[in-house]
Amino acid sequence: MQQSIKNIRNILIYTVIVSLASLVYFIYAYTVYPAPEERETFLSEVGEFFGKTGLGLLGFIYFRTVLKLMLGQGRLAQRLLPDYQPPVHSSALERLLAWMNRTHVYFGIAAIAVILLHISLMDFSRYSHILFFPVLLALVVWQGLFGLFLTWRYSPAELKKFSHVVHAQFITGIAIGIFAFFGHILIDD
């Protein structure tokens, strides 16, 4: 139990550090950069729809991680909660998790595609000077590329092993969420 608390505490500490650093940069960017004027165009409206869709897809993907933690399954659960035993054996949740494991790749591909569409339709060049957005773009591409190597039939075993280590990281998802949150607050009215 002590190891579980330490692992969860480390993730919370990481989250707080990234949040505080993002808040400091948010304050800096808010005071230094002028607020970009809002351009209501057909493409930006479509881009907003894709942004909300991408958020929903990411929610699905990270709900799978939370469900795996709840059921004590997977490497992440074994690292974070090595002594955890689910209080209730739930066949419905296990069936849901099995379905989510099978469809995770497709939802991931859709999430990457939709988020990249959102970024391009919202005119990335208008926001590229704000550090949140280039870093966020890099993290999304990072997740997509290493997820691709995991599913690619012809990738070498070493690449698959490395890809799993860097793709299946809670830290990347936490950073994506925090950077997207602060970045969108910065540019939204």
mmCIF file of C-alpha atoms in Angstrom:
data_model
loop_
_atom_site.group_PDB
_atom_site.id
_atom_site.type_symbol
_atom_site.label_atom_id
_atom_site.label_comp_id
_atom_site.label_asym_id
_atom_site.label_seq_id
_atom_site.Cartn_x
_atom_site.Cartn_y
_atom_site.Cartn_z
ATOM 1 C CA MET A 1 0.000 0.000 0.000
ATOM 2 C CA GLN A 2 2.881 2.344 0.809
ATOM 3 C CA GLN A 3 4.271 1.979 -2.757
ATOM 4 C CA SER A 4 0.836 2.791 -4.216
ATOM 5 C CA ILE A 5 0.568 5.976 -2.208
ATOM 6 C CA LYS A 6 4.115 6.978 -3.233
ATOM 7 C CA ASN A 7 3.373 6.380 -6.935
ATOM 8 C CA ILE A 8 0.118 8.328 -6.840
ATOM 9 C CA ARG A 9 1.820 11.091 -4.853
ATOM 10 C CA ASN A 10 4.541 11.317 -7.545
ATOM 11 C CA ILE A 11 1.916 11.740 -10.278
ATOM 12 C CA LEU A 12 0.143 14.412 -8.232
ATOM 13 C CA ILE A 13 3.450 16.222 -7.624
ATOM 14 C CA TYR A 14 4.210 16.092 -11.357
ATOM 15 C CA THR A 15 0.723 17.440 -12.122
ATOM 16 C CA VAL A 16 1.112 20.293 -9.647
ATOM 17 C CA ILE A 17 4.576 21.211 -10.999
ATOM 18 C CA VAL A 18 3.388 21.230 -14.625
ATOM 19 C CA SER A 19 0.282 23.194 -13.616
ATOM 20 C CA LEU A 20 2.282 25.799 -11.706
ATOM 21 C CA ALA A 21 4.842 26.175 -14.494
ATOM 22 C CA SER A 22 1.972 26.525 -16.968
ATOM 23 C CA LEU A 23 0.288 29.104 -14.760
ATOM 24 C CA VAL A 24 3.511 31.145 -14.595
ATOM 25 C CA TYR A 25 3.863 30.985 -18.378
ATOM 26 C CA PHE A 26 0.144 31.786 -18.762
ATOM 27 C CA ILE A 27 0.589 34.969 -16.710
ATOM 28 C CA TYR A 28 3.682 35.876 -18.725
ATOM 29 C CA ALA A 29 1.969 35.264 -22.083
ATOM 30 C CA TYR A 30 -1.179 37.080 -20.966
ATOM 31 C CA THR A 31 0.776 40.185 -20.040
ATOM 32 C CA VAL A 32 3.266 40.145 -22.953
ATOM 33 C CA TYR A 33 1.291 38.978 -25.988
ATOM 34 C CA PRO A 34 -1.744 40.859 -27.254
ATOM 35 C CA ALA A 35 -4.932 38.833 -27.342
ATOM 36 C CA PRO A 36 -5.444 37.560 -30.885
ATOM 37 C CA GLU A 37 -8.507 39.030 -32.490
ATOM 38 C CA GLU A 38 -11.252 36.499 -32.958
ATOM 39 C CA ARG A 39 -11.979 35.593 -36.559
ATOM 40 C CA GLU A 40 -15.346 33.979 -36.970
ATOM 41 C CA THR A 41 -15.128 32.103 -40.237
ATOM 42 C CA PHE A 42 -16.784 28.966 -41.493
ATOM 43 C CA LEU A 43 -13.495 27.081 -41.145
ATOM 44 C CA SER A 44 -12.939 28.256 -37.586
ATOM 45 C CA GLU A 45 -16.457 27.155 -36.637
ATOM 46 C CA VAL A 46 -15.792 23.722 -38.145
ATOM 47 C CA GLY A 47 -12.438 23.735 -36.318
ATOM 48 C CA GLU A 48 -14.187 24.355 -33.013
ATOM 49 C CA PHE A 49 -16.427 21.345 -33.666
ATOM 50 C CA PHE A 50 -13.343 19.213 -34.346
ATOM 51 C CA GLY A 51 -11.760 20.515 -31.148
ATOM 52 C CA LYS A 52 -14.733 19.403 -29.069
ATOM 53 C CA THR A 53 -14.800 16.061 -30.878
ATOM 54 C CA GLY A 54 -11.071 15.592 -30.218
ATOM 55 C CA LEU A 55 -11.615 16.372 -26.550
ATOM 56 C CA GLY A 56 -14.324 13.716 -26.398
ATOM 57 C CA LEU A 57 -12.067 11.156 -28.081
ATOM 58 C CA LEU A 58 -9.249 11.914 -25.652
ATOM 59 C CA GLY A 59 -11.754 11.557 -22.827
ATOM 60 C CA PHE A 60 -12.615 8.079 -24.115
ATOM 61 C CA ILE A 61 -8.945 7.106 -24.329
ATOM 62 C CA TYR A 62 -8.110 8.326 -20.826
ATOM 63 C CA PHE A 63 -11.318 6.854 -19.390
ATOM 64 C CA ARG A 64 -9.897 3.506 -20.523
ATOM 65 C CA THR A 65 -6.799 4.196 -18.417
ATOM 66 C CA VAL A 66 -8.920 5.097 -15.395
ATOM 67 C CA LEU A 67 -11.018 1.958 -15.886
ATOM 68 C CA LYS A 68 -7.860 -0.165 -16.047
ATOM 69 C CA LEU A 69 -6.694 1.406 -12.796
ATOM 70 C CA MET A 70 -10.077 0.761 -11.157
ATOM 71 C CA LEU A 71 -9.965 -2.883 -12.179
ATOM 72 C CA GLY A 72 -6.287 -3.267 -11.265
ATOM 73 C CA GLN A 73 -5.329 -4.325 -14.796
ATOM 74 C CA GLY A 74 -2.380 -3.426 -16.984
ATOM 75 C CA ARG A 75 1.188 -2.345 -16.360
ATOM 76 C CA LEU A 76 0.199 1.128 -15.212
ATOM 77 C CA ALA A 77 -2.092 -0.307 -12.556
ATOM 78 C CA GLN A 78 0.651 -2.714 -11.475
ATOM 79 C CA ARG A 79 3.144 0.169 -11.203
ATOM 80 C CA LEU A 80 0.803 2.612 -9.474
ATOM 81 C CA LEU A 81 -1.257 0.201 -7.396
ATOM 82 C CA PRO A 82 0.765 -3.038 -7.050
ATOM 83 C CA ASP A 83 -1.217 -4.256 -4.051
ATOM 84 C CA TYR A 84 -4.664 -3.131 -5.259
ATOM 85 C CA GLN A 85 -7.506 -5.620 -5.374
ATOM 86 C CA PRO A 86 -10.751 -4.463 -6.990
ATOM 87 C CA PRO A 87 -13.495 -4.437 -4.345
ATOM 88 C CA VAL A 88 -16.051 -5.916 -6.702
ATOM 89 C CA HIS A 89 -15.633 -8.291 -9.592
ATOM 90 C CA SER A 90 -17.614 -6.606 -12.326
ATOM 91 C CA SER A 91 -18.054 -8.572 -15.508
ATOM 92 C CA ALA A 92 -19.837 -5.619 -17.165
ATOM 93 C CA LEU A 93 -16.867 -3.314 -16.542
ATOM 94 C CA GLU A 94 -14.457 -6.025 -17.670
ATOM 95 C CA ARG A 95 -16.428 -6.475 -20.911
ATOM 96 C CA LEU A 96 -16.421 -2.703 -21.404
ATOM 97 C CA LEU A 97 -12.663 -2.626 -20.826
ATOM 98 C CA ALA A 98 -12.129 -5.501 -23.278
ATOM 99 C CA TRP A 99 -14.107 -3.586 -25.917
ATOM 100 C CA MET A 100 -12.180 -0.391 -25.149
ATOM 101 C CA ASN A 101 -8.868 -2.283 -25.452
ATOM 102 C CA ARG A 102 -9.889 -3.561 -28.891
ATOM 103 C CA THR A 103 -11.071 -0.169 -30.143
ATOM 104 C CA HIS A 104 -8.427 1.988 -28.448
ATOM 105 C CA VAL A 105 -6.256 2.048 -31.580
ATOM 106 C CA TYR A 106 -9.107 3.289 -33.769
ATOM 107 C CA PHE A 107 -10.191 5.936 -31.285
ATOM 108 C CA GLY A 108 -6.542 6.998 -30.972
ATOM 109 C CA ILE A 109 -6.154 7.357 -34.741
ATOM 110 C CA ALA A 110 -9.392 9.312 -34.900
ATOM 111 C CA ALA A 111 -8.295 11.537 -31.988
ATOM 112 C CA ILE A 112 -4.965 12.382 -33.638
ATOM 113 C CA ALA A 113 -6.629 13.103 -36.987
ATOM 114 C CA VAL A 114 -9.403 15.217 -35.463
ATOM 115 C CA ILE A 115 -7.004 17.187 -33.243
ATOM 116 C CA LEU A 116 -4.715 17.885 -36.189
ATOM 117 C CA LEU A 117 -7.749 19.045 -38.193
ATOM 118 C CA HIS A 118 -8.749 21.298 -35.302
ATOM 119 C CA ILE A 119 -5.265 22.792 -35.172
ATOM 120 C CA SER A 120 -5.106 23.431 -38.909
ATOM 121 C CA LEU A 121 -8.622 24.863 -39.190
ATOM 122 C CA MET A 122 -8.056 27.234 -36.291
ATOM 123 C CA ASP A 123 -5.042 28.716 -38.144
ATOM 124 C CA PHE A 124 -2.129 27.480 -36.068
ATOM 125 C CA SER A 125 0.144 30.230 -37.365
ATOM 126 C CA ARG A 126 -1.880 32.820 -35.422
ATOM 127 C CA TYR A 127 -1.081 31.060 -32.147
ATOM 128 C CA SER A 128 2.316 29.466 -32.777
ATOM 129 C CA HIS A 129 4.126 32.193 -30.794
ATOM 130 C CA ILE A 130 2.349 31.009 -27.638
ATOM 131 C CA LEU A 131 4.505 28.178 -26.306
ATOM 132 C CA PHE A 132 1.552 26.020 -25.217
ATOM 133 C CA PHE A 133 0.509 25.327 -28.802
ATOM 134 C CA PRO A 134 3.766 24.153 -30.442
ATOM 135 C CA VAL A 135 4.465 21.944 -27.407
ATOM 136 C CA LEU A 136 0.921 20.602 -27.522
ATOM 137 C CA LEU A 137 1.252 19.863 -31.237
ATOM 138 C CA ALA A 138 4.554 18.052 -30.584
ATOM 139 C CA LEU A 139 2.981 15.941 -27.808
ATOM 140 C CA VAL A 140 0.008 14.970 -29.986
ATOM 141 C CA VAL A 141 2.298 13.998 -32.862
ATOM 142 C CA TRP A 142 4.548 12.153 -30.384
ATOM 143 C CA GLN A 143 1.616 10.100 -29.108
ATOM 144 C CA GLY A 144 0.443 9.369 -32.641
ATOM 145 C CA LEU A 145 3.835 8.291 -33.968
ATOM 146 C CA PHE A 146 4.687 5.986 -31.100
ATOM 147 C CA GLY A 147 1.169 4.580 -31.104
ATOM 148 C CA LEU A 148 1.667 3.862 -34.805
ATOM 149 C CA PHE A 149 4.900 1.978 -34.112
ATOM 150 C CA LEU A 150 3.032 -0.176 -31.598
ATOM 151 C CA THR A 151 0.512 -1.272 -34.217
ATOM 152 C CA TRP A 152 2.870 -1.450 -37.169
ATOM 153 C CA ARG A 153 3.422 -5.081 -38.036
ATOM 154 C CA TYR A 154 6.966 -4.600 -39.348
ATOM 155 C CA SER A 155 8.539 -2.503 -36.613
ATOM 156 C CA PRO A 156 11.506 -4.120 -34.830
ATOM 157 C CA ALA A 157 10.978 -5.507 -31.346
ATOM 158 C CA GLU A 158 13.238 -2.850 -29.789
ATOM 159 C CA LEU A 159 11.200 -0.082 -31.414
ATOM 160 C CA LYS A 160 7.951 -1.643 -30.195
ATOM 161 C CA LYS A 161 9.328 -1.894 -26.653
ATOM 162 C CA PHE A 162 10.545 1.711 -26.699
ATOM 163 C CA SER A 163 7.281 2.870 -28.280
ATOM 164 C CA HIS A 164 5.231 1.247 -25.529
ATOM 165 C CA VAL A 165 7.320 2.938 -22.846
ATOM 166 C CA VAL A 166 6.945 6.434 -24.342
ATOM 167 C CA HIS A 167 3.398 6.092 -25.710
ATOM 168 C CA ALA A 168 1.715 4.669 -22.633
ATOM 169 C CA GLN A 169 2.707 7.463 -20.276
ATOM 170 C CA PHE A 170 0.323 9.203 -17.963
ATOM 171 C CA ILE A 171 2.729 12.160 -17.944
ATOM 172 C CA THR A 172 2.132 12.897 -21.624
ATOM 173 C CA GLY A 173 -1.641 12.848 -21.186
ATOM 174 C CA ILE A 174 -1.439 15.080 -18.132
ATOM 175 C CA ALA A 175 0.760 17.570 -20.006
ATOM 176 C CA ILE A 176 -1.580 17.542 -23.020
ATOM 177 C CA GLY A 177 -4.553 18.302 -20.792
ATOM 178 C CA ILE A 178 -2.859 21.081 -18.830
ATOM 179 C CA PHE A 179 -1.309 22.785 -21.862
ATOM 180 C CA ALA A 180 -4.564 22.631 -23.831
ATOM 181 C CA PHE A 181 -6.498 24.025 -20.868
ATOM 182 C CA PHE A 182 -4.211 27.007 -20.279
ATOM 183 C CA GLY A 183 -3.679 27.637 -23.979
ATOM 184 C CA HIS A 184 -7.380 27.783 -24.707
ATOM 185 C CA ILE A 185 -8.068 30.028 -21.726
ATOM 186 C CA LEU A 186 -5.367 32.342 -23.029
ATOM 187 C CA ILE A 187 -6.895 32.767 -26.484
ATOM 188 C CA ASP A 188 -10.611 32.489 -25.685
ATOM 189 C CA ASP A 189 -12.701 35.445 -24.647
#
